[in-house]
Amino acid sequence: MQTRALGPFEVTAIGLGCMNLSHAYGKPPPPEQGERVLLAALDAGVTLFDTAALYGFGANETLVGKVMKPHRRQFTLASKGGMAGVPGDDGMLRRVIDGRPDTVRKNCEDSLRRLQTDVIDLYYLHRWDKQVPIEDSVGAMSDLVRAGKVRSIGLSEVSAATLRKAHAVHPISAVQTEYSLWTRNPEIAVLDACREIGAAFVAFSPVARGFLADALHDVSTLDAKDIRRSMPRFTPENYAANLKLLPGFKSLAQEAGCTPAQLAIAWLLHKAPHIIVIPGTTSVEHLQDDVGAASVKLDATLIARLDALINEKTVKGQRYSAQSASEVDTEEFASVA
């Protein structure tokens, strides 16, 4: 598989987002299934594995640590802090964004323990805590680099302005943000900002949370705890409108000689050489399909047709609810359908 630069590392252009194995899309698969997916990714040549303290409130890091420890020298390990599970008054864990330096350091120590490693190759601030100057959070992360606990640092879901402030404190190796045909926000500014400072752009949800993989036809079948239930694009009315885009998309995949998921990922890889893609899945079959996107070649005409078919003007609904949107720092288009 082709490789791309990620800070001081050279990683496969397609990595594995591990979140799905423990978090977000309803009841997670059994650990044994998660283990099969992780090892299948390794066998397929994937060299970037991405997790976070938040995913499963530590369960995902624990799984990755247990399964991947014997293979630690074979891949680049990324994790995230600054957003984790904190016990409430009832003892139940709740997601809390906290970018205070002491919390960032504690999150890292907890992650190192769960991941069963002495160092995290790429450590992200999962969300910018807007109550804390970005310079303070990144300063704490730079301390972790100097202490040898982290090799490089990144940011998730930030604007170009925040990225530049952070980069002035310590070199930022990567920005991770949702990017796909139906989520074009990075094209406003942060994608170019990454290129300018020499950072990689790591695209999560490249197949639009299953939409571009032609994997979800009826939103009423979603698990009660599936995060897509709170996303405007997945309301019955909006999703019905969005499904009308799929026949044309599938036709273009046929022309390209690939599957819909491969077309979505290949489109991203053709966009810019500093983009790395981290699809997530609970299926070995889907994993192998995703990785196959690395060999898909797209000509400029087909890319232009894709751009015209699915974009911020043709997709119905915003990507996040008002609450979730308030927690990120990404640029937004002036108006969203």
Tab-separated table of C-alpha atoms in Angstrom:
chain	number	residue	atom	x	y	z
A	1	MET	CA	0.000	0.000	0.000
A	2	GLN	CA	1.175	3.542	-0.695
A	3	THR	CA	2.551	5.465	2.277
A	4	ARG	CA	2.342	9.092	3.342
A	5	ALA	CA	4.122	11.302	5.862
A	6	LEU	CA	2.619	11.698	9.326
A	7	GLY	CA	4.932	13.927	11.353
A	8	PRO	CA	8.153	11.965	11.807
A	9	PHE	CA	6.496	8.753	10.594
A	10	GLU	CA	5.748	7.177	7.242
A	11	VAL	CA	2.405	5.352	7.435
A	12	THR	CA	0.022	3.657	5.056
A	13	ALA	CA	-2.286	6.117	3.316
A	14	ILE	CA	-5.199	4.099	4.717
A	15	GLY	CA	-5.093	3.447	8.451
A	16	LEU	CA	-7.653	1.931	10.793
A	17	GLY	CA	-9.978	3.999	12.956
A	18	CYS	CA	-10.598	1.694	15.915
A	19	MET	CA	-13.586	3.503	17.462
A	20	ASN	CA	-16.259	1.267	15.923
A	21	LEU	CA	-14.923	-1.726	17.838
A	22	SER	CA	-15.993	-0.240	21.193
A	23	HIS	CA	-18.064	2.884	20.757
A	24	ALA	CA	-20.723	5.016	19.079
A	25	TYR	CA	-22.709	2.721	16.795
A	26	GLY	CA	-24.841	0.796	19.262
A	27	LYS	CA	-23.766	-2.375	21.006
A	28	PRO	CA	-20.090	-3.016	20.197
A	29	PRO	CA	-18.981	-6.372	18.801
A	30	PRO	CA	-17.462	-9.009	21.120
A	31	PRO	CA	-13.758	-8.462	21.905
A	32	GLU	CA	-12.903	-11.553	19.872
A	33	GLN	CA	-14.347	-9.920	16.767
A	34	GLY	CA	-12.469	-6.719	17.502
A	35	GLU	CA	-9.267	-8.739	17.779
A	36	ARG	CA	-9.901	-10.320	14.376
A	37	VAL	CA	-10.364	-6.910	12.763
A	38	LEU	CA	-7.206	-5.465	14.336
A	39	LEU	CA	-5.043	-8.404	13.308
A	40	ALA	CA	-6.571	-8.507	9.835
A	41	ALA	CA	-5.608	-4.843	9.404
A	42	LEU	CA	-2.065	-5.656	10.448
A	43	ASP	CA	-1.986	-8.601	8.032
A	44	ALA	CA	-3.259	-6.310	5.252
A	45	GLY	CA	-0.243	-4.060	5.808
A	46	VAL	CA	-1.978	-1.216	7.667
A	47	THR	CA	0.560	0.699	9.769
A	48	LEU	CA	-1.586	3.376	11.440
A	49	PHE	CA	-4.017	2.492	14.234
A	50	ASP	CA	-6.115	5.261	15.762
A	51	THR	CA	-7.884	5.096	19.139
A	52	ALA	CA	-8.828	7.476	21.999
A	53	ALA	CA	-9.442	7.586	25.729
A	54	LEU	CA	-13.097	8.382	25.011
A	55	TYR	CA	-13.902	5.314	22.927
A	56	GLY	CA	-15.803	2.955	25.178
A	57	PHE	CA	-14.501	5.042	28.098
A	58	GLY	CA	-11.132	3.300	27.830
A	59	ALA	CA	-12.364	-0.042	26.506
A	60	ASN	CA	-11.014	0.609	22.999
A	61	GLU	CA	-7.524	1.471	24.218
A	62	THR	CA	-7.609	-1.615	26.438
A	63	LEU	CA	-8.530	-3.794	23.450
A	64	VAL	CA	-5.889	-2.227	21.208
A	65	GLY	CA	-3.270	-2.549	23.942
A	66	LYS	CA	-3.994	-6.206	24.607
A	67	VAL	CA	-4.160	-7.298	20.979
A	68	MET	CA	-1.432	-5.139	19.485
A	69	LYS	CA	1.237	-5.182	22.219
A	70	PRO	CA	3.122	-8.133	20.657
A	71	HIS	CA	3.243	-6.235	17.341
A	72	ARG	CA	4.050	-2.780	18.702
A	73	ARG	CA	7.094	-2.202	16.474
A	74	GLN	CA	5.077	-2.829	13.312
A	75	PHE	CA	2.743	0.165	13.418
A	76	THR	CA	2.274	3.811	14.383
A	77	LEU	CA	-0.051	4.234	17.364
A	78	ALA	CA	-2.306	7.282	17.673
A	79	SER	CA	-4.561	8.126	20.602
A	80	LYS	CA	-6.343	11.159	21.994
A	81	GLY	CA	-6.909	12.928	25.295
A	82	GLY	CA	-8.709	16.005	26.527
A	83	MET	CA	-12.069	14.253	26.266
A	84	ALA	CA	-12.757	11.208	28.402
A	85	GLY	CA	-15.234	9.495	30.689
A	86	VAL	CA	-15.661	11.058	34.133
A	87	PRO	CA	-17.899	9.566	36.873
A	88	GLY	CA	-21.033	11.596	37.624
A	89	ASP	CA	-22.832	11.859	40.951
A	90	ASP	CA	-24.575	8.561	40.175
A	91	GLY	CA	-21.278	6.832	39.458
A	92	MET	CA	-21.999	6.559	35.715
A	93	LEU	CA	-19.296	7.699	33.313
A	94	ARG	CA	-20.052	10.767	31.231
A	95	ARG	CA	-18.150	12.347	28.382
A	96	VAL	CA	-16.310	15.471	29.538
A	97	ILE	CA	-14.179	17.855	27.469
A	98	ASP	CA	-11.327	19.051	29.676
A	99	GLY	CA	-8.178	20.560	28.194
A	100	ARG	CA	-6.561	21.754	31.413
A	101	PRO	CA	-2.873	20.817	31.487
A	102	ASP	CA	-3.166	18.519	34.500
A	103	THR	CA	-6.070	16.676	32.890
A	104	VAL	CA	-4.241	16.277	29.584
A	105	ARG	CA	-1.275	14.797	31.409
A	106	LYS	CA	-3.506	12.442	33.424
A	107	ASN	CA	-5.368	11.337	30.307
A	108	CYS	CA	-2.040	10.461	28.690
A	109	GLU	CA	-0.859	8.436	31.698
A	110	ASP	CA	-4.160	6.528	31.707
A	111	SER	CA	-3.875	5.864	27.981
A	112	LEU	CA	-0.302	4.621	28.252
A	113	ARG	CA	-1.390	2.140	30.910
A	114	ARG	CA	-4.365	0.850	28.928
A	115	LEU	CA	-2.374	0.674	25.687
A	116	GLN	CA	0.425	-1.253	27.458
A	117	THR	CA	3.096	0.910	25.887
A	118	ASP	CA	5.781	3.313	27.051
A	119	VAL	CA	5.110	5.883	24.347
A	120	ILE	CA	2.267	7.029	22.085
A	121	ASP	CA	3.497	7.900	18.604
A	122	LEU	CA	0.861	10.551	17.871
A	123	TYR	CA	-1.169	12.089	20.680
A	124	TYR	CA	-4.113	14.305	19.786
A	125	LEU	CA	-6.123	16.822	21.738
A	126	HIS	CA	-9.513	15.224	21.024
A	127	ARG	CA	-11.426	18.485	21.336
A	128	TRP	CA	-10.261	21.990	22.088
A	129	ASP	CA	-11.698	22.927	25.470
A	130	LYS	CA	-12.802	26.481	24.742
A	131	GLN	CA	-12.496	27.360	28.435
A	132	VAL	CA	-8.731	26.767	28.205
A	133	PRO	CA	-6.358	28.626	25.837
A	134	ILE	CA	-5.184	26.218	23.155
A	135	GLU	CA	-1.637	27.284	23.977
A	136	ASP	CA	-2.007	25.877	27.516
A	137	SER	CA	-3.305	22.485	26.375
A	138	VAL	CA	-0.647	22.168	23.689
A	139	GLY	CA	1.993	23.306	26.175
A	140	ALA	CA	1.097	20.338	28.373
A	141	MET	CA	1.294	18.047	25.357
A	142	SER	CA	4.727	19.404	24.491
A	143	ASP	CA	5.802	18.523	28.038
A	144	LEU	CA	4.724	14.953	27.301
A	145	VAL	CA	6.954	14.959	24.207
A	146	ARG	CA	9.918	16.181	26.252
A	147	ALA	CA	9.204	13.500	28.859
A	148	GLY	CA	9.374	10.807	26.162
A	149	LYS	CA	5.769	9.720	26.659
A	150	VAL	CA	4.579	11.073	23.308
A	151	ARG	CA	6.512	11.303	20.036
A	152	SER	CA	4.369	13.849	18.189
A	153	ILE	CA	1.168	15.764	18.761
A	154	GLY	CA	-2.011	16.499	16.841
A	155	LEU	CA	-5.356	18.258	17.119
A	156	SER	CA	-8.868	17.102	16.286
A	157	GLU	CA	-11.792	19.150	14.903
A	158	VAL	CA	-10.055	22.550	15.005
A	159	SER	CA	-10.057	25.592	12.743
A	160	ALA	CA	-7.101	26.902	10.775
A	161	ALA	CA	-6.723	29.806	13.229
A	162	THR	CA	-6.558	27.477	16.238
A	163	LEU	CA	-4.134	25.212	14.403
A	164	ARG	CA	-1.757	28.093	13.773
A	165	LYS	CA	-1.903	29.214	17.428
A	166	ALA	CA	-1.103	25.686	18.548
A	167	HIS	CA	1.672	25.253	15.988
A	168	ALA	CA	3.387	28.362	17.359
A	169	VAL	CA	3.755	26.544	20.703
A	170	HIS	CA	4.847	23.153	19.377
A	171	PRO	CA	4.951	21.601	15.882
A	172	ILE	CA	1.620	19.989	15.058
A	173	SER	CA	2.047	16.759	13.102
A	174	ALA	CA	-1.590	16.136	12.209
A	175	VAL	CA	-5.117	17.458	12.300
A	176	GLN	CA	-7.907	14.891	12.431
A	177	THR	CA	-11.353	15.959	11.244
A	178	GLU	CA	-14.351	14.441	9.500
A	179	TYR	CA	-13.893	14.687	5.739
A	180	SER	CA	-15.751	12.970	2.932
A	181	LEU	CA	-17.749	13.823	-0.157
A	182	TRP	CA	-20.661	14.841	2.066
A	183	THR	CA	-18.598	16.724	4.691
A	184	ARG	CA	-16.490	19.357	2.936
A	185	ASN	CA	-15.761	21.705	5.862
A	186	PRO	CA	-11.980	21.058	5.779
A	187	GLU	CA	-11.892	22.550	2.286
A	188	ILE	CA	-12.771	25.980	3.718
A	189	ALA	CA	-9.372	26.534	5.366
A	190	VAL	CA	-7.841	23.826	7.550
A	191	LEU	CA	-6.824	21.473	4.733
A	192	ASP	CA	-4.679	24.217	3.207
A	193	ALA	CA	-3.399	25.277	6.639
A	194	CYS	CA	-2.140	21.739	7.248
A	195	ARG	CA	-0.298	21.767	3.942
A	196	GLU	CA	1.267	25.137	4.732
A	197	ILE	CA	2.696	24.044	8.094
A	198	GLY	CA	3.655	20.553	6.933
A	199	ALA	CA	1.026	18.671	8.941
A	200	ALA	CA	-0.876	15.625	7.751
A	201	PHE	CA	-4.645	15.823	7.478
A	202	VAL	CA	-6.260	12.660	8.869
A	203	ALA	CA	-9.788	12.134	7.559
A	204	PHE	CA	-12.225	10.220	9.746
A	205	SER	CA	-15.671	8.972	8.648
A	206	PRO	CA	-14.510	8.855	4.994
A	207	VAL	CA	-17.536	6.779	3.947
A	208	ALA	CA	-19.962	9.174	5.658
A	209	ARG	CA	-20.793	6.910	8.593
A	210	GLY	CA	-21.866	4.124	6.270
A	211	PHE	CA	-23.850	6.233	3.799
A	212	LEU	CA	-21.264	6.180	1.002
A	213	ALA	CA	-20.633	2.474	1.566
A	214	ASP	CA	-24.282	1.856	0.635
A	215	ALA	CA	-24.583	0.210	4.049
A	216	LEU	CA	-27.655	1.923	5.506
A	217	HIS	CA	-30.988	2.152	3.738
A	218	ASP	CA	-33.433	2.472	6.631
A	219	VAL	CA	-32.529	4.753	9.545
A	220	SER	CA	-35.350	3.286	11.628
A	221	THR	CA	-33.202	0.162	12.056
A	222	LEU	CA	-30.447	2.042	13.889
A	223	ASP	CA	-29.702	0.943	17.437
A	224	ALA	CA	-31.184	3.209	20.106
A	225	LYS	CA	-27.654	4.215	21.202
A	226	ASP	CA	-26.280	4.757	17.697
A	227	ILE	CA	-24.849	8.294	17.500
A	228	ARG	CA	-26.311	8.749	14.031
A	229	ARG	CA	-29.763	9.052	15.626
A	230	SER	CA	-28.770	12.516	16.877
A	231	MET	CA	-27.270	13.652	13.554
A	232	PRO	CA	-29.507	15.821	11.340
A	233	ARG	CA	-28.460	14.069	8.132
A	234	PHE	CA	-29.903	10.831	9.470
A	235	THR	CA	-33.383	12.076	10.307
A	236	PRO	CA	-35.920	10.148	8.195
A	237	GLU	CA	-36.760	13.162	6.009
A	238	ASN	CA	-33.174	14.259	5.354
A	239	TYR	CA	-31.889	10.736	4.884
A	240	ALA	CA	-34.597	9.943	2.360
A	241	ALA	CA	-33.433	12.960	0.357
A	242	ASN	CA	-29.785	11.971	0.681
A	243	LEU	CA	-30.474	8.427	-0.500
A	244	LYS	CA	-31.417	9.911	-3.869
A	245	LEU	CA	-27.713	10.693	-4.362
A	246	LEU	CA	-26.671	7.060	-4.080
A	247	PRO	CA	-27.723	5.679	-7.493
A	248	GLY	CA	-25.515	8.206	-9.285
A	249	PHE	CA	-22.678	7.546	-6.851
A	250	LYS	CA	-22.925	3.779	-7.315
A	251	SER	CA	-22.927	4.258	-11.062
A	252	LEU	CA	-19.657	6.207	-10.811
A	253	ALA	CA	-18.168	3.433	-8.669
A	254	GLN	CA	-19.094	0.971	-11.406
A	255	GLU	CA	-17.339	3.159	-13.971
A	256	ALA	CA	-14.248	3.275	-11.763
A	257	GLY	CA	-14.315	-0.505	-11.349
A	258	CYS	CA	-14.564	-0.405	-7.569
A	259	THR	CA	-17.032	-0.625	-4.708
A	260	PRO	CA	-18.843	2.458	-3.356
A	261	ALA	CA	-16.709	2.469	-0.187
A	262	GLN	CA	-13.529	2.259	-2.237
A	263	LEU	CA	-14.654	5.155	-4.413
A	264	ALA	CA	-15.309	7.349	-1.349
A	265	ILE	CA	-11.857	6.600	0.085
A	266	ALA	CA	-10.043	6.871	-3.249
A	267	TRP	CA	-11.625	10.308	-3.813
A	268	LEU	CA	-10.004	11.505	-0.581
A	269	LEU	CA	-6.607	10.027	-1.443
A	270	HIS	CA	-6.694	11.814	-4.810
A	271	LYS	CA	-7.567	15.167	-3.207
A	272	ALA	CA	-4.127	15.915	-1.772
A	273	PRO	CA	-0.907	14.026	-0.937
A	274	HIS	CA	-1.010	15.058	2.728
A	275	ILE	CA	-4.366	13.357	3.367
A	276	ILE	CA	-4.448	10.077	5.304
A	277	VAL	CA	-7.724	8.197	5.656
A	278	ILE	CA	-8.857	6.170	8.688
A	279	PRO	CA	-12.064	4.259	7.942
A	280	GLY	CA	-13.500	2.223	10.789
A	281	THR	CA	-15.377	-1.060	10.703
A	282	THR	CA	-16.358	-4.079	12.774
A	283	SER	CA	-16.050	-6.421	9.783
A	284	VAL	CA	-12.939	-8.056	8.332
A	285	GLU	CA	-14.669	-8.158	4.945
A	286	HIS	CA	-15.360	-4.415	5.037
A	287	LEU	CA	-11.804	-3.766	6.212
A	288	GLN	CA	-10.389	-5.584	3.218
A	289	ASP	CA	-12.754	-3.655	0.946
A	290	ASP	CA	-11.596	-0.347	2.447
A	291	VAL	CA	-7.910	-1.177	2.092
A	292	GLY	CA	-8.493	-2.050	-1.563
A	293	ALA	CA	-9.198	1.631	-2.222
A	294	ALA	CA	-5.440	2.262	-2.235
A	295	SER	CA	-5.169	0.746	-5.714
A	296	VAL	CA	-8.146	2.596	-7.244
A	297	LYS	CA	-7.163	5.183	-9.854
A	298	LEU	CA	-9.520	8.054	-10.656
A	299	ASP	CA	-9.219	10.459	-13.589
A	300	ALA	CA	-9.893	14.177	-13.295
A	301	THR	CA	-13.209	13.954	-15.141
A	302	LEU	CA	-14.653	11.339	-12.800
A	303	ILE	CA	-13.448	13.294	-9.762
A	304	ALA	CA	-15.193	16.409	-11.084
A	305	ARG	CA	-18.412	14.436	-11.547
A	306	LEU	CA	-18.163	13.151	-7.969
A	307	ASP	CA	-17.589	16.674	-6.680
A	308	ALA	CA	-20.655	17.928	-8.506
A	309	LEU	CA	-22.876	15.061	-7.348
A	310	ILE	CA	-22.214	15.049	-3.587
A	311	ASN	CA	-21.159	18.217	-1.813
A	312	GLU	CA	-22.237	20.674	0.879
A	313	LYS	CA	-25.000	22.023	-1.384
A	314	THR	CA	-26.546	18.709	-2.418
A	315	VAL	CA	-26.551	16.977	0.981
A	316	LYS	CA	-29.514	17.612	3.270
A	317	GLY	CA	-28.907	18.339	6.961
A	318	GLN	CA	-25.947	19.451	9.020
A	319	ARG	CA	-23.394	16.917	10.159
A	320	TYR	CA	-23.824	17.528	13.902
A	321	SER	CA	-26.625	18.482	16.270
A	322	ALA	CA	-26.444	21.983	17.753
A	323	GLN	CA	-24.879	20.606	20.942
A	324	SER	CA	-22.192	18.618	19.154
A	325	ALA	CA	-21.498	21.491	16.765
A	326	SER	CA	-20.862	23.787	19.739
A	327	GLU	CA	-18.123	21.439	20.940
A	328	VAL	CA	-15.999	21.589	17.801
A	329	ASP	CA	-13.955	24.446	16.358
A	330	THR	CA	-14.148	23.625	12.666
A	331	GLU	CA	-15.093	26.213	10.065
A	332	GLU	CA	-18.670	26.085	8.816
A	333	PHE	CA	-20.172	26.990	5.460
A	334	ALA	CA	-22.324	30.123	5.493
A	335	SER	CA	-25.441	28.070	4.839
A	336	VAL	CA	-26.073	24.343	4.965
A	337	ALA	CA	-28.965	22.638	3.242
